[in-house]
PDB file of C-alpha atoms in Angstrom:
ATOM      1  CA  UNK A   1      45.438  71.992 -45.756  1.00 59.00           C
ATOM      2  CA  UNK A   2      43.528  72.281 -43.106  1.00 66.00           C
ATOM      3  CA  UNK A   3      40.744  75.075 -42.153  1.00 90.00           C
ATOM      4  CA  UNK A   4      41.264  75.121 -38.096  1.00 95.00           C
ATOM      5  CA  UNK A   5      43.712  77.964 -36.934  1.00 95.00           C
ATOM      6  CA  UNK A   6      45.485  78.355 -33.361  1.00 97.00           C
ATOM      7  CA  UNK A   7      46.236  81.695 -31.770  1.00 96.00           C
ATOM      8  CA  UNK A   8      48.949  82.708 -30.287  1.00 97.00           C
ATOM      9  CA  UNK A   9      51.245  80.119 -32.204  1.00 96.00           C
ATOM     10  CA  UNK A  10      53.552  80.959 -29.168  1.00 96.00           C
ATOM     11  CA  UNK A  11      53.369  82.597 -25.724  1.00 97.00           C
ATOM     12  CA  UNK A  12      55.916  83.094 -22.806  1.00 97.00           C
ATOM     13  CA  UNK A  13      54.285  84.489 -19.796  1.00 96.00           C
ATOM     14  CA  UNK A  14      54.480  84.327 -15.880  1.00 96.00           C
ATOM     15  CA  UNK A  15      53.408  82.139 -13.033  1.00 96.00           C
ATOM     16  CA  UNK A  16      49.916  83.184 -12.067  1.00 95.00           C
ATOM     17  CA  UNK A  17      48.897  84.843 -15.024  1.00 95.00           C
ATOM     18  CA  UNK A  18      45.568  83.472 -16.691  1.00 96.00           C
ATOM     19  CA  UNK A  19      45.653  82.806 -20.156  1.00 96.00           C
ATOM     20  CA  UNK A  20      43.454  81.731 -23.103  1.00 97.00           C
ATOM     21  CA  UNK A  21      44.367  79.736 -26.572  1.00 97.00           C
ATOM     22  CA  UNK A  22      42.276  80.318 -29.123  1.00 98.00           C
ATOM     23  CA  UNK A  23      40.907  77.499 -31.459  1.00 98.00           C
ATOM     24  CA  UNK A  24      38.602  78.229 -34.911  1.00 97.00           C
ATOM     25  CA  UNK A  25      37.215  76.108 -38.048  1.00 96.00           C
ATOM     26  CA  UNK A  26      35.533  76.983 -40.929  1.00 94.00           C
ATOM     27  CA  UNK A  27      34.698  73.425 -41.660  1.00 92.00           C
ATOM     28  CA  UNK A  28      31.322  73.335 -39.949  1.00 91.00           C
ATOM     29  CA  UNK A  29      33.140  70.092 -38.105  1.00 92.00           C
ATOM     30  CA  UNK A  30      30.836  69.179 -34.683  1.00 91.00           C
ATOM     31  CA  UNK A  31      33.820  67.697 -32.830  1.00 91.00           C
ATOM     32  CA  UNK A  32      36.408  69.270 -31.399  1.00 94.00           C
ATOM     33  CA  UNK A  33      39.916  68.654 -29.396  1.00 94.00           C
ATOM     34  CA  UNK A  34      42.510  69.858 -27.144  1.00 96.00           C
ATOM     35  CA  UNK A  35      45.526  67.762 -26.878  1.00 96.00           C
ATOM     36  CA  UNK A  36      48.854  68.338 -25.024  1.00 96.00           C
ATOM     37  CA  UNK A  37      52.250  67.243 -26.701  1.00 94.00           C
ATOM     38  CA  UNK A  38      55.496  67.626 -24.873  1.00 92.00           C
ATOM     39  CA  UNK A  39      58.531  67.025 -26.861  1.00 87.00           C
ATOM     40  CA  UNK A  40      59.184  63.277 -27.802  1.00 86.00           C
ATOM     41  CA  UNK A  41      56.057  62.382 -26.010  1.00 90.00           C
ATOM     42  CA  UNK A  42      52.841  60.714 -27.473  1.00 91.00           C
ATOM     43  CA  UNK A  43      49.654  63.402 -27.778  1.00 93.00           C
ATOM     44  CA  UNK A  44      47.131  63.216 -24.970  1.00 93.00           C
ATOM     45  CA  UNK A  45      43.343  64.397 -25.437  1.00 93.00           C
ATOM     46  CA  UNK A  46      42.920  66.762 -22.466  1.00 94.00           C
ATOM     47  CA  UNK A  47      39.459  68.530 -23.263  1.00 95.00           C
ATOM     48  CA  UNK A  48      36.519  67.040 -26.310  1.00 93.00           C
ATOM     49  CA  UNK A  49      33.495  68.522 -27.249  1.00 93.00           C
ATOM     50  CA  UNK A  50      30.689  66.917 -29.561  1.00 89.00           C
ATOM     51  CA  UNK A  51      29.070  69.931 -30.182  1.00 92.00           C
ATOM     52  CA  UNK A  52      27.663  73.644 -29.225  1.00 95.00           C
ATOM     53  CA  UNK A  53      27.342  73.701 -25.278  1.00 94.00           C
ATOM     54  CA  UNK A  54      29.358  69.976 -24.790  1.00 93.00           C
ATOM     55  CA  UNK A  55      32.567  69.886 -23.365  1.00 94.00           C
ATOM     56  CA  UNK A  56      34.090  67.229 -21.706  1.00 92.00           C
ATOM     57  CA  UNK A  57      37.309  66.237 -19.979  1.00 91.00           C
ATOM     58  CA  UNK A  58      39.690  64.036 -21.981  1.00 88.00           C
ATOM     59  CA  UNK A  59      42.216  61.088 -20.625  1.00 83.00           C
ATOM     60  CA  UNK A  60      44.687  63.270 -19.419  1.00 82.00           C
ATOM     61  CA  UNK A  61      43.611  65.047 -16.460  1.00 79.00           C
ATOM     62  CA  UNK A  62      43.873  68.577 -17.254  1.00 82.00           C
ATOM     63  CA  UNK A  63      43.752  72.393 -15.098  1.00 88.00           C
ATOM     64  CA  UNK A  64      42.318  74.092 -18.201  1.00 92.00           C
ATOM     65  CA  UNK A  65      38.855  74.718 -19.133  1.00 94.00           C
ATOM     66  CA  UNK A  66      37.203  75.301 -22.403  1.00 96.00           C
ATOM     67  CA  UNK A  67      33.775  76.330 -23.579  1.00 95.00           C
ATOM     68  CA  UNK A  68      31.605  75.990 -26.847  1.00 97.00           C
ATOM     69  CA  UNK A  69      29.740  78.408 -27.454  1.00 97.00           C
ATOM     70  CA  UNK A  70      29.568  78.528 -31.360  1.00 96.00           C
ATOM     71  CA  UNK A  71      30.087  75.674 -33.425  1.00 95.00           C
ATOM     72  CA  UNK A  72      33.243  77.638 -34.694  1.00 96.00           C
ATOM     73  CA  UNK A  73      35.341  78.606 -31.399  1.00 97.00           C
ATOM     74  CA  UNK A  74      36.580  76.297 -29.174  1.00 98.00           C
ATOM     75  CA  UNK A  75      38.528  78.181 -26.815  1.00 98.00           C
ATOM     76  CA  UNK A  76      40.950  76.406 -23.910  1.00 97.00           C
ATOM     77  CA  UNK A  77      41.635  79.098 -20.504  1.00 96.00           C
ATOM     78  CA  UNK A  78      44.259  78.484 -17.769  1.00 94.00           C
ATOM     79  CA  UNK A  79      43.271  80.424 -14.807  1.00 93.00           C
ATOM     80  CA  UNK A  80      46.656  80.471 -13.085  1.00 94.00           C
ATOM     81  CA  UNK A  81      49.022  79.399 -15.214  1.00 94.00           C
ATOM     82  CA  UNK A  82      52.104  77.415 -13.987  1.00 95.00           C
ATOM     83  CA  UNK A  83      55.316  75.843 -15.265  1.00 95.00           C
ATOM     84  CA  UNK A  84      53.971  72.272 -15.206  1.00 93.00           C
ATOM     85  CA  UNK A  85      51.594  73.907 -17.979  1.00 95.00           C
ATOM     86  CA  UNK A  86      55.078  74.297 -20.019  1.00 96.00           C
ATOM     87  CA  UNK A  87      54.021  72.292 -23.200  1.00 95.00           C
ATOM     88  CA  UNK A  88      52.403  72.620 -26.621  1.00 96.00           C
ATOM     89  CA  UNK A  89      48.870  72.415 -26.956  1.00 97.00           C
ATOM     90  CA  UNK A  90      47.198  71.408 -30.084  1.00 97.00           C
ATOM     91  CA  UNK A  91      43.224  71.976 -31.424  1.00 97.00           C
ATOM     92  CA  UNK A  92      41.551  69.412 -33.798  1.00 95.00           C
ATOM     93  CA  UNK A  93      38.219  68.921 -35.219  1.00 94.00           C
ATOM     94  CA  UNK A  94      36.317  65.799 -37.071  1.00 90.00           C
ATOM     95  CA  UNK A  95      32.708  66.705 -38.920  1.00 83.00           C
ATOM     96  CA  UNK A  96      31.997  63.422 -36.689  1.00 66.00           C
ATOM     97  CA  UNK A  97      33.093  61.686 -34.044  1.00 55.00           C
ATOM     98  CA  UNK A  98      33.022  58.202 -34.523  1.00 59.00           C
ATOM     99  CA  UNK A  99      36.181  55.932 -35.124  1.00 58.00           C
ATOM    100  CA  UNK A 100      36.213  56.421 -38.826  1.00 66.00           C
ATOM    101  CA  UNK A 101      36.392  60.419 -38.918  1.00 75.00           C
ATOM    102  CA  UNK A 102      39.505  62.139 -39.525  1.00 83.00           C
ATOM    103  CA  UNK A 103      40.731  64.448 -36.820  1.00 89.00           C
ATOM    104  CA  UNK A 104      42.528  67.759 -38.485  1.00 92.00           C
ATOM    105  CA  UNK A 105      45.037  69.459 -36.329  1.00 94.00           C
ATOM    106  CA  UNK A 106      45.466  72.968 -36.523  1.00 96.00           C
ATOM    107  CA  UNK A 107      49.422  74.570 -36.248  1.00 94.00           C
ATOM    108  CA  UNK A 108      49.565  74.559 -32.170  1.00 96.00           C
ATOM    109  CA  UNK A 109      50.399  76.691 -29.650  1.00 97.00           C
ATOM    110  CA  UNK A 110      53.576  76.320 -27.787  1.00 96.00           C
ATOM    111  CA  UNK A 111      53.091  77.855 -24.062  1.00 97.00           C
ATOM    112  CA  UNK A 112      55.760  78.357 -21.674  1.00 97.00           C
ATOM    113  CA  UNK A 113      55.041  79.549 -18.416  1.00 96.00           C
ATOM    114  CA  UNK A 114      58.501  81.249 -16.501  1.00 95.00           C
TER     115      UNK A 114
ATOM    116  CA  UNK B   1      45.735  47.826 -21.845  1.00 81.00           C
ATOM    117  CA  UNK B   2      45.151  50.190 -25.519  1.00 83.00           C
ATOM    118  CA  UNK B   3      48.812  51.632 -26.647  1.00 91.00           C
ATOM    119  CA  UNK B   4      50.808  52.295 -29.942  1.00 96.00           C
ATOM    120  CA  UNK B   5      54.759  51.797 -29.896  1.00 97.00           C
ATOM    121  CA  UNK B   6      56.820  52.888 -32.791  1.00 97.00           C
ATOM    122  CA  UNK B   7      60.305  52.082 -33.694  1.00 97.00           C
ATOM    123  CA  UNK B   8      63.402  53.688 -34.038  1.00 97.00           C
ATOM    124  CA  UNK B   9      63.031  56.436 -32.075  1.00 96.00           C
ATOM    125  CA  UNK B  10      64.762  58.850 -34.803  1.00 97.00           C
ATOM    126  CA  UNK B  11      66.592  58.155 -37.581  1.00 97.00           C
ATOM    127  CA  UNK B  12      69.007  59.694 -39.740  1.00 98.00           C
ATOM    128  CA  UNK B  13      69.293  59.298 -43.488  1.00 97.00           C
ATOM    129  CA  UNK B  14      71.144  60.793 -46.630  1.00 97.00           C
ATOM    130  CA  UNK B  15      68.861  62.136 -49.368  1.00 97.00           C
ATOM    131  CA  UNK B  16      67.558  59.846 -52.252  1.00 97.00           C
ATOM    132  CA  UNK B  17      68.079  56.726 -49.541  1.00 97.00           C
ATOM    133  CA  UNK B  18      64.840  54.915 -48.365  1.00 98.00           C
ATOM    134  CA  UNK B  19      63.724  54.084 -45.185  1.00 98.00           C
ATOM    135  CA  UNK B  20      60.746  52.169 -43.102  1.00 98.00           C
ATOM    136  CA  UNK B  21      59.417  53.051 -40.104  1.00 98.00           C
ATOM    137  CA  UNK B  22      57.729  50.455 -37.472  1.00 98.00           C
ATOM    138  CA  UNK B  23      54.662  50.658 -35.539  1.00 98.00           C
ATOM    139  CA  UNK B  24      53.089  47.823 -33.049  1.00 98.00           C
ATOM    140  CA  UNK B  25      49.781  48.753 -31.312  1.00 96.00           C
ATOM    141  CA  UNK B  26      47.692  46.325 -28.875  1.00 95.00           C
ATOM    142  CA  UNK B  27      44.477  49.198 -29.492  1.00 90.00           C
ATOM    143  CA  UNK B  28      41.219  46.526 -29.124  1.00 86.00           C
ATOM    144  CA  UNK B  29      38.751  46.625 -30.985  1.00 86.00           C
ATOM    145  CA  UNK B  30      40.543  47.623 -34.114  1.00 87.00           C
ATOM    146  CA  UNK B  31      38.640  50.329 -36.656  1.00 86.00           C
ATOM    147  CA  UNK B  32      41.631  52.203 -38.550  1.00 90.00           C
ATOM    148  CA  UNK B  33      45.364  53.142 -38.379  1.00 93.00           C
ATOM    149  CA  UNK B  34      46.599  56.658 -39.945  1.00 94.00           C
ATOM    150  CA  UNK B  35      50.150  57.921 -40.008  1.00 97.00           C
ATOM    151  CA  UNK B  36      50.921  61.253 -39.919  1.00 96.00           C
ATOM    152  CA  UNK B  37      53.554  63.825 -40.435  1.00 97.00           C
ATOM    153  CA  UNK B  38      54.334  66.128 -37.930  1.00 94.00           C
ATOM    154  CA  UNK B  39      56.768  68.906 -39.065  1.00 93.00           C
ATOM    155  CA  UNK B  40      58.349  70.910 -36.217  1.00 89.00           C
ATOM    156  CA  UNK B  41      56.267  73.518 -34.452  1.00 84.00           C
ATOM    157  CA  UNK B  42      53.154  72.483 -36.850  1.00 88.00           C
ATOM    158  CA  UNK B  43      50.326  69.897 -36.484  1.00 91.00           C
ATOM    159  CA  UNK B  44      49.854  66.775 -37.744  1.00 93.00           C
ATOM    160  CA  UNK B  45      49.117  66.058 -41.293  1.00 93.00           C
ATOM    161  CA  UNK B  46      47.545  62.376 -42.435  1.00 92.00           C
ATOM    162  CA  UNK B  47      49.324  60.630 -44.577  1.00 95.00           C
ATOM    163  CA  UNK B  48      47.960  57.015 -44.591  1.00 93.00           C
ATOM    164  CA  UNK B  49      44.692  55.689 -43.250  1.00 90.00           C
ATOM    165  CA  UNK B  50      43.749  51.664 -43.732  1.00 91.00           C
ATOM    166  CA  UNK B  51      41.214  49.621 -42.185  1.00 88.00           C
ATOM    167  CA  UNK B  52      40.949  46.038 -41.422  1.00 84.00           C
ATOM    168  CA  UNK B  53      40.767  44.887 -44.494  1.00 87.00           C
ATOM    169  CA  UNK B  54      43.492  46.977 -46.151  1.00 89.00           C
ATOM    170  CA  UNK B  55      46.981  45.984 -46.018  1.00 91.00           C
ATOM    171  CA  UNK B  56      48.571  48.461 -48.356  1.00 95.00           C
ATOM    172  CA  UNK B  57      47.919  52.100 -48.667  1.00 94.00           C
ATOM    173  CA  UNK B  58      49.947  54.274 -51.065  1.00 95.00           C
ATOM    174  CA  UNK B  59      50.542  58.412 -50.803  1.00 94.00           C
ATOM    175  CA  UNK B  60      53.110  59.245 -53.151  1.00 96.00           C
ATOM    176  CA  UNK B  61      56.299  58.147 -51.831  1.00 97.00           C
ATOM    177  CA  UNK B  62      54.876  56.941 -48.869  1.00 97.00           C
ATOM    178  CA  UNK B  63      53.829  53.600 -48.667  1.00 97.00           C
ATOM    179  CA  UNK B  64      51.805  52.491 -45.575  1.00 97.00           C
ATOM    180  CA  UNK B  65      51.470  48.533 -44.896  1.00 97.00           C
ATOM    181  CA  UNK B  66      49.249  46.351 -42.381  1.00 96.00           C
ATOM    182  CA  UNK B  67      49.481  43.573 -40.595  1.00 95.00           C
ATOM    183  CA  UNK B  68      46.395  43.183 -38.919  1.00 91.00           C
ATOM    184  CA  UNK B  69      46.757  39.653 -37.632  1.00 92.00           C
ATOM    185  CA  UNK B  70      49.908  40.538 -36.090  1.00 95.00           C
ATOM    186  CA  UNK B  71      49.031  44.038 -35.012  1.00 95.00           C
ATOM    187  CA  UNK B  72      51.791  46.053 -36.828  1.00 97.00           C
ATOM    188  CA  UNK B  73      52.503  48.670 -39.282  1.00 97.00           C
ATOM    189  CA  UNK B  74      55.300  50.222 -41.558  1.00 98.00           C
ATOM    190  CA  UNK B  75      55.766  53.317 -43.599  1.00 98.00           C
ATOM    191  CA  UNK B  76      58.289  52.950 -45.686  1.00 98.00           C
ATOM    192  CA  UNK B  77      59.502  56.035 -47.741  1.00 98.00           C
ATOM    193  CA  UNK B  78      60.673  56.158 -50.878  1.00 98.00           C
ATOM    194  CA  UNK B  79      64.129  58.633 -52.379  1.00 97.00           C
ATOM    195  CA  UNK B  80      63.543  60.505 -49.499  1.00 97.00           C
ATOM    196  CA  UNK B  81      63.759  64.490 -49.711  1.00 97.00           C
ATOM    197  CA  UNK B  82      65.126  67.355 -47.208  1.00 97.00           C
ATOM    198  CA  UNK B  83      61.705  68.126 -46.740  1.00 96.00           C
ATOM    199  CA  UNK B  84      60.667  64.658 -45.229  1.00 97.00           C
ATOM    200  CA  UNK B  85      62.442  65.848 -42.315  1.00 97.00           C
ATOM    201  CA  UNK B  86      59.519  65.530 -39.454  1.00 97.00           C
ATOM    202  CA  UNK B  87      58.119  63.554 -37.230  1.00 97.00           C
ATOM    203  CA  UNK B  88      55.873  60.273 -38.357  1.00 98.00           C
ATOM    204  CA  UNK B  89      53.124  59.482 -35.652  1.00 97.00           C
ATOM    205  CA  UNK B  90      50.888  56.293 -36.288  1.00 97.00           C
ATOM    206  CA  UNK B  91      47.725  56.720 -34.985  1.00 94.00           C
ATOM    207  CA  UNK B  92      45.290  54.156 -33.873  1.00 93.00           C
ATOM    208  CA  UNK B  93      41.755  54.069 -33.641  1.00 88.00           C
ATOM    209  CA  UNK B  94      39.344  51.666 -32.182  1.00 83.00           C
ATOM    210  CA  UNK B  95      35.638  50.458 -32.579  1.00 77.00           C
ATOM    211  CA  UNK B  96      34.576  50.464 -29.146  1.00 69.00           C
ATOM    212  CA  UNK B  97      34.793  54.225 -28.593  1.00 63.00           C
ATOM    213  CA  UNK B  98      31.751  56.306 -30.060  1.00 62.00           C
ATOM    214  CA  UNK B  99      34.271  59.148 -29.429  1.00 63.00           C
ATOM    215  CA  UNK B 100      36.302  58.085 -32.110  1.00 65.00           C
ATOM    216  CA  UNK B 101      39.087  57.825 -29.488  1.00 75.00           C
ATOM    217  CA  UNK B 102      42.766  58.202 -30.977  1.00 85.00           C
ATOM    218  CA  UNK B 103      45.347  56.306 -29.318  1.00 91.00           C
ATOM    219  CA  UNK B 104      49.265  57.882 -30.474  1.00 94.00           C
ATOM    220  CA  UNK B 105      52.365  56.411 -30.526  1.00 96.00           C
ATOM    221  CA  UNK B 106      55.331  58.828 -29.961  1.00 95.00           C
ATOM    222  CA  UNK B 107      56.185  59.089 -33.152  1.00 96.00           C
ATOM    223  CA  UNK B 108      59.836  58.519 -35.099  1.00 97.00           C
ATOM    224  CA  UNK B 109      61.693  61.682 -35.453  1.00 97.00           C
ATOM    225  CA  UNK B 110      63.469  61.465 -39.424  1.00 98.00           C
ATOM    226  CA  UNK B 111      65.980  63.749 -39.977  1.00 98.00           C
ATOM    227  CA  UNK B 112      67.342  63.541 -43.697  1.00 98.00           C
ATOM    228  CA  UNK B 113      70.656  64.894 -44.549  1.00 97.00           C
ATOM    229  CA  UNK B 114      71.787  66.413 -47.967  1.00 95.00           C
TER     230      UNK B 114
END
C-alpha cells in the first residue's frame, strides 16, 4: 500500500469558511497531485507540482491553491469555501513525472460545504 | 480530442461468476494503460499496467488485455469475490506529455452479490 496519507478523510463545514486538506509522502516522490472526483464522474487534475517551490494549475480550472514547501507536504487551501466545492478531492504522487511513472493515490478527502 | 470511455456503466454479478469490463480510449500518442480499483471512499489502487507492446497483463484474477491497433482494453475477472466490489477505472497515459498526463475514464462500478 501506498505511503501518501490525506487529512481530514471527511469534512462538513459552512459557506465562507476557509479550509485546508492536507497531503503527505514518505516516498521521497518529486511529483505531486490534486484531483477532484465527483461521484460517477472521471478524475480531473486540478493542481501539479514537479517539485519543492513548483506548483501549477491542472486541466480543470480550480478556486483552490496549494503550496510546496517541503518535498513531503503538499497542502490544497480553499479560501471561501462554497457548495460548488461539494466533491472529493484526492492527493497522488509519482518519484517522476514522465508518462511511464506510476501515480499513487492516497485515501481522499470527501468535502462538503452546507 | 484525448478521452477514455468504459463500458457498462455498473454491473452486477453473483459470486464465483466472471466478468469483463470494456475500455476504448482515442489518448494520442499512446505510452501505457493501467486499471485500477477504486473501493468506496478510498483511492485508487493499480491493478494492470501494459505498454504498446504488451497485450496481456495478468494480476491474480485479474486479467488485463490490449488492443493497441484498435485502441481498446478489457479486464476480465476471474470467480469473482464480495470483496471485488469497487470501482475499475482504466487509465490512459500518453507520450506527448512530459507531465506524465493521466487521462480517466469514469470507471465501471461492480457490485458482486453473495
Amino acid at each position: 500500500e501506498a505511503d501518501i496519507y490525506q487529512t481530514p478523510r471527511y469534512l462538513v463545514i459552512g459557506t465562507g469558511k476557509k479550509i485546508t486538506l492536507e497531503c503527505s509522502q514518505t516516498m521521497g516522490h518529486d511529483k505531486m497531485y490534486w484531483y477532484q472526483q465527483d461521484p460517477g464522474m472521471e478524475l480531473h487534475l486540478i493542481h501539479y507540482s514537479y517539485g519543492v517551490n513548483s506548483t501549477e494549475k491542472g486541466d480543470l480550472s480550480s478556486e483552490s491553491t496549494v503550496s510546496r514547501i517541503r518535498t513531503e507536504h503538499f497542502p490544497l487551501t480553499l479560501e471561501s469555501a462554497r457548495p460548488s466545492h461539494t466533491s472529493q478531492y484526492l492527493c497522488a504522487s509519482s518519484v517522476g513525472g514522465n508518462h511511464r511513472n506510476e501515480q499513487y493515490f492516497g485515501p481522499g478527502t470527501r468535502l462538503t460545504v452546507t | 480530442k484525448n478521452q477514455v470511455e468504459q463500458s457498462p456503466q455498473s454491473l452486477i454479478i453473483l459470486e464465483g461468476k466472471n466478468c469483463t469490463l470494456q475500455c476504448n480510449y482515442t489518448v494520442s500518442p499512446f505510452s501505457n494503460l493501467r486499471w485500477y480499483k477504486q473501493d468506496t471512499g478510498r483511492g485508487p489502487v493499480s491493478l494492470t499496467i501494459m505498454t504498446f507492446s504488451e497485450n496481456t497483463k495478468s494480476n491474480g484474477r485479474y486479467t488485463a488485455t490490449l488492443d493497441a491497433d484498435t485502441k481498446q482494453s478489457s479486464l476480465h475477472i476471474t470467480a469473482s469475490q464480495l470483496s471485488d466490489s469497487a470501482s475499475y477505472i482504466c487509465v490512459v497515459s500518453d507520450r506527448g506529455s512530459t507531465l506524465g498526463r493521466l487521462y480517466f475514464g469514469r470507471g465501471t462500478q461492480l457490485t458482486v452479490w453473495p
